mmCIF file of C-alpha atoms and ligand atoms in Angstrom:
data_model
loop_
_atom_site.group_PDB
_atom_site.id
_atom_site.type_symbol
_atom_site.label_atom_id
_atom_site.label_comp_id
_atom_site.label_asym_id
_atom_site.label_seq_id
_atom_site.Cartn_x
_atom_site.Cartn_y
_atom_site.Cartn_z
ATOM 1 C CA UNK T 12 4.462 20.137 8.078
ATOM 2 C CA UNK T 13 6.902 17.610 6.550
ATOM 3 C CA UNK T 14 8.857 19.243 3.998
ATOM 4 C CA UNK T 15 11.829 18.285 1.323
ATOM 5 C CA UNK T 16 12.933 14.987 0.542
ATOM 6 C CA UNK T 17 10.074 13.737 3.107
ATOM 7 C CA UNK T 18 7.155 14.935 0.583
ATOM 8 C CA UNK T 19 6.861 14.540 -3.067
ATOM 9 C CA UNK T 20 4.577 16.584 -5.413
ATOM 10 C CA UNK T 21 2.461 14.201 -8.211
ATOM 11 C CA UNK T 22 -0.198 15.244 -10.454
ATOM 12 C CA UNK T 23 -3.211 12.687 -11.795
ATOM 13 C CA UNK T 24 -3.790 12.297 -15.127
ATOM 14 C CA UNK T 25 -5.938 14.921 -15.606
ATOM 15 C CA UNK T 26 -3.691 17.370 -14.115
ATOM 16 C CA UNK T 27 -4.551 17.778 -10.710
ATOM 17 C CA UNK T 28 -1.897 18.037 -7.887
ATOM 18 C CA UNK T 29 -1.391 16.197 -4.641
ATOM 19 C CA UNK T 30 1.678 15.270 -2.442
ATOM 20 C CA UNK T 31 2.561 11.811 -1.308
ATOM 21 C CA UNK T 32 4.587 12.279 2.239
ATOM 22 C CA UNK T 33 5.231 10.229 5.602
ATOM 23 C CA UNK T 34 1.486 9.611 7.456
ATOM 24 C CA UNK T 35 1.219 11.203 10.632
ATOM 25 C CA UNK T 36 -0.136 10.097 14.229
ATOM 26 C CA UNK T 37 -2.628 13.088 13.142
ATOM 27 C CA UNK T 38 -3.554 11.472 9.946
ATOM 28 C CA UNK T 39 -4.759 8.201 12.031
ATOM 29 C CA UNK T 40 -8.791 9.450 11.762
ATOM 30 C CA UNK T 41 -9.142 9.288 8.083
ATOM 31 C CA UNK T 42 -6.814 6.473 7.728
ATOM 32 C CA UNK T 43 -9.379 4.540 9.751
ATOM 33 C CA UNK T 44 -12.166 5.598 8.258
ATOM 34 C CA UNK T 45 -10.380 5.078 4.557
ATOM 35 C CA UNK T 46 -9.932 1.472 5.553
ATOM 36 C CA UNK T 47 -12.793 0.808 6.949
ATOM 37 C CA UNK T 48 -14.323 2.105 3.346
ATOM 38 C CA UNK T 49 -12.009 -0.623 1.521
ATOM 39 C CA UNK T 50 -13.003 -3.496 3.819
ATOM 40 C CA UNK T 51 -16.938 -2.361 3.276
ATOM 41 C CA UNK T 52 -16.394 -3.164 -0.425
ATOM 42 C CA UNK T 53 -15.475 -6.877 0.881
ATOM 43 C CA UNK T 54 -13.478 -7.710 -2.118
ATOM 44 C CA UNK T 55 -9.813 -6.609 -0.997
ATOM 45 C CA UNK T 56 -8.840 -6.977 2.455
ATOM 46 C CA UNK T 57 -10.234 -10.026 5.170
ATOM 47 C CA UNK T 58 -10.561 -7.401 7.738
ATOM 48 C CA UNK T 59 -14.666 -6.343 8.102
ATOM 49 C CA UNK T 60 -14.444 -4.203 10.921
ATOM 50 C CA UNK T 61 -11.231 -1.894 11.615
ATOM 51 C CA UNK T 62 -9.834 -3.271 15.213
ATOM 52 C CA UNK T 63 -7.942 -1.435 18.219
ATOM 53 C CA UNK T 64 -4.724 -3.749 17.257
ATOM 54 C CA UNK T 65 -5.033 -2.922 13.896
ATOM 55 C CA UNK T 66 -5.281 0.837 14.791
ATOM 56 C CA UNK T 67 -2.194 0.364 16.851
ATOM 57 C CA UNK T 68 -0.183 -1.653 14.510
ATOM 58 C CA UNK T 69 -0.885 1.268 12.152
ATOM 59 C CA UNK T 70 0.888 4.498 14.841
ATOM 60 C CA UNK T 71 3.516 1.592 15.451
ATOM 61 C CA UNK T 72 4.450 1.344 11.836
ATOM 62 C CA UNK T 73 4.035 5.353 11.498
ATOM 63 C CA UNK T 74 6.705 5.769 14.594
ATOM 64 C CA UNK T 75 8.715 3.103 13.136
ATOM 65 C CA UNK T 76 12.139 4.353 10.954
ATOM 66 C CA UNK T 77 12.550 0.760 9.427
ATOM 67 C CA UNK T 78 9.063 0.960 8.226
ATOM 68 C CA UNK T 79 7.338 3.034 5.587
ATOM 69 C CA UNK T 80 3.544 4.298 6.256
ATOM 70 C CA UNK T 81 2.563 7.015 3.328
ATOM 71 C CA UNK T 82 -0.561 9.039 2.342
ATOM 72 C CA UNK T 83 -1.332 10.638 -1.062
ATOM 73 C CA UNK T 84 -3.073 13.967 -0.131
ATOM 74 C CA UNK T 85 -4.631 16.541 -1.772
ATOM 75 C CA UNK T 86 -4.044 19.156 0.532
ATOM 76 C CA UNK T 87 -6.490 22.033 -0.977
ATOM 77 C CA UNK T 88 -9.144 19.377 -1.851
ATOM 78 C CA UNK T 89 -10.263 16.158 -0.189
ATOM 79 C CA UNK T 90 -7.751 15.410 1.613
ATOM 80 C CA UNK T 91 -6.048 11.820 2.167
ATOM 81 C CA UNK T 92 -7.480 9.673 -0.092
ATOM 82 C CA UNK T 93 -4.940 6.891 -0.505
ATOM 83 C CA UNK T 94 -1.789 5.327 1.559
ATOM 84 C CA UNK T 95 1.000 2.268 1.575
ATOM 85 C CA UNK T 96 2.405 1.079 4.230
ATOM 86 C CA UNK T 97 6.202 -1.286 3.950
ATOM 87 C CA UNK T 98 6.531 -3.454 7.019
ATOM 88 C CA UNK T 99 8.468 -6.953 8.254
ATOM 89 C CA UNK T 100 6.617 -9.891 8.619
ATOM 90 C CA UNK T 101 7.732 -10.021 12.033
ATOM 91 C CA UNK T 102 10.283 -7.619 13.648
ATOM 92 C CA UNK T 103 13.364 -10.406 13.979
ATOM 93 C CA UNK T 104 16.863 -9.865 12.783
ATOM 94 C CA UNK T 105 16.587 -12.853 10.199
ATOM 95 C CA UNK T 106 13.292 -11.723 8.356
ATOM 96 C CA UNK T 107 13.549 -7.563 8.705
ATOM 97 C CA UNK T 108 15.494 -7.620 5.006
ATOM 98 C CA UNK T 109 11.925 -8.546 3.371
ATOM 99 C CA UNK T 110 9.069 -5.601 3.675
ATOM 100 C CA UNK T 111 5.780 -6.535 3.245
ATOM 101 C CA UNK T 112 3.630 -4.206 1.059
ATOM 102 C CA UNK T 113 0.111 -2.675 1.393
ATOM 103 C CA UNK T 114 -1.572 0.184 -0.348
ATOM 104 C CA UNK T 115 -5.095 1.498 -1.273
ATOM 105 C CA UNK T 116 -6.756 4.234 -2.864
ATOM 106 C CA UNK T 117 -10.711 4.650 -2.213
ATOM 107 C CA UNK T 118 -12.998 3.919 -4.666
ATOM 108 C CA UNK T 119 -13.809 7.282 -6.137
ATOM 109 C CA UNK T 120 -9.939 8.040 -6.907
ATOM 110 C CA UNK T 121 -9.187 4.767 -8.528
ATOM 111 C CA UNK T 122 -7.691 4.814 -11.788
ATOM 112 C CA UNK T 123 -6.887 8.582 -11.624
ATOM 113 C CA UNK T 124 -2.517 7.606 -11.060
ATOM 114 C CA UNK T 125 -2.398 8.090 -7.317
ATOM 115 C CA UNK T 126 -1.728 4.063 -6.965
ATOM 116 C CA UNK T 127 1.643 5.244 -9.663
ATOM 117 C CA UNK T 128 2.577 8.079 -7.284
ATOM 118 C CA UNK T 129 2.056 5.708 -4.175
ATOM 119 C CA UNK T 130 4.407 3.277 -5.418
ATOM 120 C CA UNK T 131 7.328 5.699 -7.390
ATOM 121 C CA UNK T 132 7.687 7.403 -3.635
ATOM 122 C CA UNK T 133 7.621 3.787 -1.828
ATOM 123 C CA UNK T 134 10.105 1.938 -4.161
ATOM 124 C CA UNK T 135 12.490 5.123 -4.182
ATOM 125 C CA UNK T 136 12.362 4.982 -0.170
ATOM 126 C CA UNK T 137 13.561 1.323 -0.145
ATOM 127 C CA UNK T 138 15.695 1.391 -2.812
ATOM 128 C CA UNK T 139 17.907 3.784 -0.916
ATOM 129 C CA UNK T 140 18.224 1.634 1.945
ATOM 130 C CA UNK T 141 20.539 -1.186 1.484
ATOM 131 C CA UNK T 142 19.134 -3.608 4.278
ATOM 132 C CA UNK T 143 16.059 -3.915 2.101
ATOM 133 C CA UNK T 144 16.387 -6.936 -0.173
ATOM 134 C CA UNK T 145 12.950 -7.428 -1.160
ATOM 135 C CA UNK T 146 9.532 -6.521 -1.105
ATOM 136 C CA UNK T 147 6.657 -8.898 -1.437
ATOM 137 C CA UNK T 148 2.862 -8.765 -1.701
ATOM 138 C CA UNK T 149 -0.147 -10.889 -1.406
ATOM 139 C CA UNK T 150 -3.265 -10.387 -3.812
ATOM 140 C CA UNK T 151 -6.192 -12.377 -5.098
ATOM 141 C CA UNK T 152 -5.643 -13.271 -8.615
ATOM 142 C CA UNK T 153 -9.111 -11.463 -9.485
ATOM 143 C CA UNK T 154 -7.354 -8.286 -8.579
ATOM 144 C CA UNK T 155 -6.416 -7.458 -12.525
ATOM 145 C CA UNK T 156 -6.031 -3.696 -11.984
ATOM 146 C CA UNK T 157 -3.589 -3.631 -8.634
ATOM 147 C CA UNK T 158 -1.655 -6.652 -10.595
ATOM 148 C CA UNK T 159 -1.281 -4.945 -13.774
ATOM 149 C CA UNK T 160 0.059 -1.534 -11.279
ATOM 150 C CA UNK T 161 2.892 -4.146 -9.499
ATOM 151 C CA UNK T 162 3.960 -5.792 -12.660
ATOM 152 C CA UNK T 163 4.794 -2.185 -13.857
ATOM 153 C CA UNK T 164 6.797 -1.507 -11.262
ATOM 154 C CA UNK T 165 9.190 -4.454 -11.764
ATOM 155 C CA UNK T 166 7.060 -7.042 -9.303
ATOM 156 C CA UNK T 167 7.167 -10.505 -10.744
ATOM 157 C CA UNK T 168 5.095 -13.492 -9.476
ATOM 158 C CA UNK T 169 6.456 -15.586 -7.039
ATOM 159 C CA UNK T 170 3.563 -18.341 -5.962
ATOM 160 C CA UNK T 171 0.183 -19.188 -5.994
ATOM 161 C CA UNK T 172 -2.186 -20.486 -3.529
ATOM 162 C CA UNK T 173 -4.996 -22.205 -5.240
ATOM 163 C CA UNK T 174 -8.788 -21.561 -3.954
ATOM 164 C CA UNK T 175 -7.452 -19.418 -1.217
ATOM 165 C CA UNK T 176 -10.333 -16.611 -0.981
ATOM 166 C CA UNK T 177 -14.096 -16.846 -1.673
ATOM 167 C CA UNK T 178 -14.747 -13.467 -2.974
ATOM 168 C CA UNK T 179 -18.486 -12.814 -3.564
ATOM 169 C CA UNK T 180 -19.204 -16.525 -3.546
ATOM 170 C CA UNK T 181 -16.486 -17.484 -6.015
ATOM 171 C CA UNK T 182 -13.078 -18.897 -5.565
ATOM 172 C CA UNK T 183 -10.076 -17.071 -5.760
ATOM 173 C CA UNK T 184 -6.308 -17.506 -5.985
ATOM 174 C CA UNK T 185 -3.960 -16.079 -3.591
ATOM 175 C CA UNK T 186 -0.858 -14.461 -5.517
ATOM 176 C CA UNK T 187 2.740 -13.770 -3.960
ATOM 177 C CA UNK T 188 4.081 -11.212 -6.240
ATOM 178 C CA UNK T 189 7.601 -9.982 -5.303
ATOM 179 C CA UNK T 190 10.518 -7.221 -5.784
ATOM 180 C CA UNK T 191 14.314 -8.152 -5.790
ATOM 181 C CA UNK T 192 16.104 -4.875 -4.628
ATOM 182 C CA UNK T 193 19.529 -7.030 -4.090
HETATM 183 C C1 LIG K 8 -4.659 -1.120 -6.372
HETATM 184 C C2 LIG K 8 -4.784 0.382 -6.139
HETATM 185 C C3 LIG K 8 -4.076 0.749 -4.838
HETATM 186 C C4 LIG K 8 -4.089 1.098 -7.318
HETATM 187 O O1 LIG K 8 -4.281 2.488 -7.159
HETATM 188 P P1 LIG K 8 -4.849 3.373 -8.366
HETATM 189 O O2 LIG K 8 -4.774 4.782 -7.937
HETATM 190 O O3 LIG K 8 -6.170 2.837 -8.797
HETATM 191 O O4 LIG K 8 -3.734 3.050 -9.474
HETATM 192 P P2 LIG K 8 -3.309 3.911 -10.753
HETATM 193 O O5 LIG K 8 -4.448 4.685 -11.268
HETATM 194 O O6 LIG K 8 -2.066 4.675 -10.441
HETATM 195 O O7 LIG K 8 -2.873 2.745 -11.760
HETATM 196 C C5 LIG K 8 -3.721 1.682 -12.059
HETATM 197 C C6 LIG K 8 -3.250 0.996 -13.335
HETATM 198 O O8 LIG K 8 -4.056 -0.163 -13.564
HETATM 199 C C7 LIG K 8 -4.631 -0.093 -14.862
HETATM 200 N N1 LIG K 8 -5.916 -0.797 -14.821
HETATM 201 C C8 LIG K 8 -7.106 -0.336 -14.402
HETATM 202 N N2 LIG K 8 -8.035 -1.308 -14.472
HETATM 203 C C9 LIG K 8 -7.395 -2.414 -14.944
HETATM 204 C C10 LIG K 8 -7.795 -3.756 -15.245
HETATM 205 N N3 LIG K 8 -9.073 -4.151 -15.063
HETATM 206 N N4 LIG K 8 -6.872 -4.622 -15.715
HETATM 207 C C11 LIG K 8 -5.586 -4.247 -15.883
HETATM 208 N N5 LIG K 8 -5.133 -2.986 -15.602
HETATM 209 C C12 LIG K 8 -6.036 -2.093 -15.155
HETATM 210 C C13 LIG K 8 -4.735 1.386 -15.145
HETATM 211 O O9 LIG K 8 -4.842 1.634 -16.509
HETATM 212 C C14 LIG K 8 -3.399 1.869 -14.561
HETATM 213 O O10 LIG K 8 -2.350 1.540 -15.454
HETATM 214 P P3 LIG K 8 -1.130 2.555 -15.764
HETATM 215 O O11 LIG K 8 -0.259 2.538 -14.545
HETATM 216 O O12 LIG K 8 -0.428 1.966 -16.933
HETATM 217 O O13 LIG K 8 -1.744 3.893 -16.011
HETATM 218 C C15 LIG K 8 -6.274 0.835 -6.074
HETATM 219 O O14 LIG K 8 -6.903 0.570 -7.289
HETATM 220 C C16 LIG K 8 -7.055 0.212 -4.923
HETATM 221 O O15 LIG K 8 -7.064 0.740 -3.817
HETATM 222 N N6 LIG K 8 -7.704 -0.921 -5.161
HETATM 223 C C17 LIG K 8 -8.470 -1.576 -4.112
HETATM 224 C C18 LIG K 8 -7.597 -2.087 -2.985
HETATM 225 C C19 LIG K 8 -6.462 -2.937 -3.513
HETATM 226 O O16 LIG K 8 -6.602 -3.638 -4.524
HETATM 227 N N7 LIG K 8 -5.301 -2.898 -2.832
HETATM 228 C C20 LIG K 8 -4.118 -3.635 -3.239
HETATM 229 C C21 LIG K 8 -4.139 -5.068 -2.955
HETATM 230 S S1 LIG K 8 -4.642 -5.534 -1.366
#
């Protein structure tokens, strides 16, 4: 069990407590199984069916120190219900100051703060490290809720990519929404 400055306690809104702490090789089941939930909804991520590569990339970031992988857990209850992961573009020297960022809660546990906790843990991890100069995103511009959540949290638009998703049959813009540490 990971304990002090490597898990955080939060509570929803309603009261009810959870940690957010470092993801675990053993956590990799119900991460998969999470995602796989997300890309079912076919609204948020391209992915449809969760890959071997993808499952690897995921232990890679896990094992990685440069990265972040997280989980918000409720550890007498469901279980893992949400995570966010902070990784490079590509591991070279030139582009390892950005960190990419990606995060989801399922869809029963929406709305209920664990995206807040998710990020509060993530943005205090990176702002501690001073190789980190900025963190960036990429969301449709139908995505009002996890825009709103980003804004909050100091993210400010940086470009848009006109008609870049068909989401159930309708175009949809593709927003880079980014985080100046330094
Ligand atoms: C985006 C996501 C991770 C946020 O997690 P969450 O647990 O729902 O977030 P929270 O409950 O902590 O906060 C959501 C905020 O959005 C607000 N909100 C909800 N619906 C909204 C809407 N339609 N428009 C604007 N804001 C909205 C909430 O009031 C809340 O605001 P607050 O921080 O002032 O309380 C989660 O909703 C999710 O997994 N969505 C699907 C996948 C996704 O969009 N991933 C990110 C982009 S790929």
């Amino acid at each position: 069990m990971l304990k002090g400055k490597s898990q955080r306690k939060y509570t929803t809104k309603d009261g009810r407590e959870f940690v957010v702490r470092r993801a675990l090789p053993g956590d990799l089941e119900v991460l998969l199984r999470n995602f796989q939930r997300v890309a079912d909804e076919e609204i948020y991520v391209a992915t449809k069916k969760v890959s071997k590569a993808q499952k690897n990339r995921i232990l890679a970031t896990m094992k990685n120190p440069r990265n972040l992988s997280i989980v918000a857990d409720f550890e007498k209850g469901v279980g893992i219900v949400g995570s966010l992961t902070l990784v490079p573009q590509r591991e070279v020297k030139k582009m390892r100051h950005v960190l990419y960022l990606g995060m989801s809660v399922i869809e029963e546990l929406r709305e209920d703060g664990l995206g807040n906790a998710l990020m509060d843990y993530a943005l205090g991890w990176a702002k501690a490290r001073k190789e980190i100069a900025k963190i960036s995103l990429s969301i449709s511009s139908t995505n009002k809720r996890a825009i709103k959540l980003y804004k909050k949290f100091g993210f400010r638009i940086e470009g848009v990519l006109k008609k870049q998703f068909i989401l159930k049959g309708k175009y949809a813009d593709e927003i880079v929404m980014s985080l100046f540490l330094r």
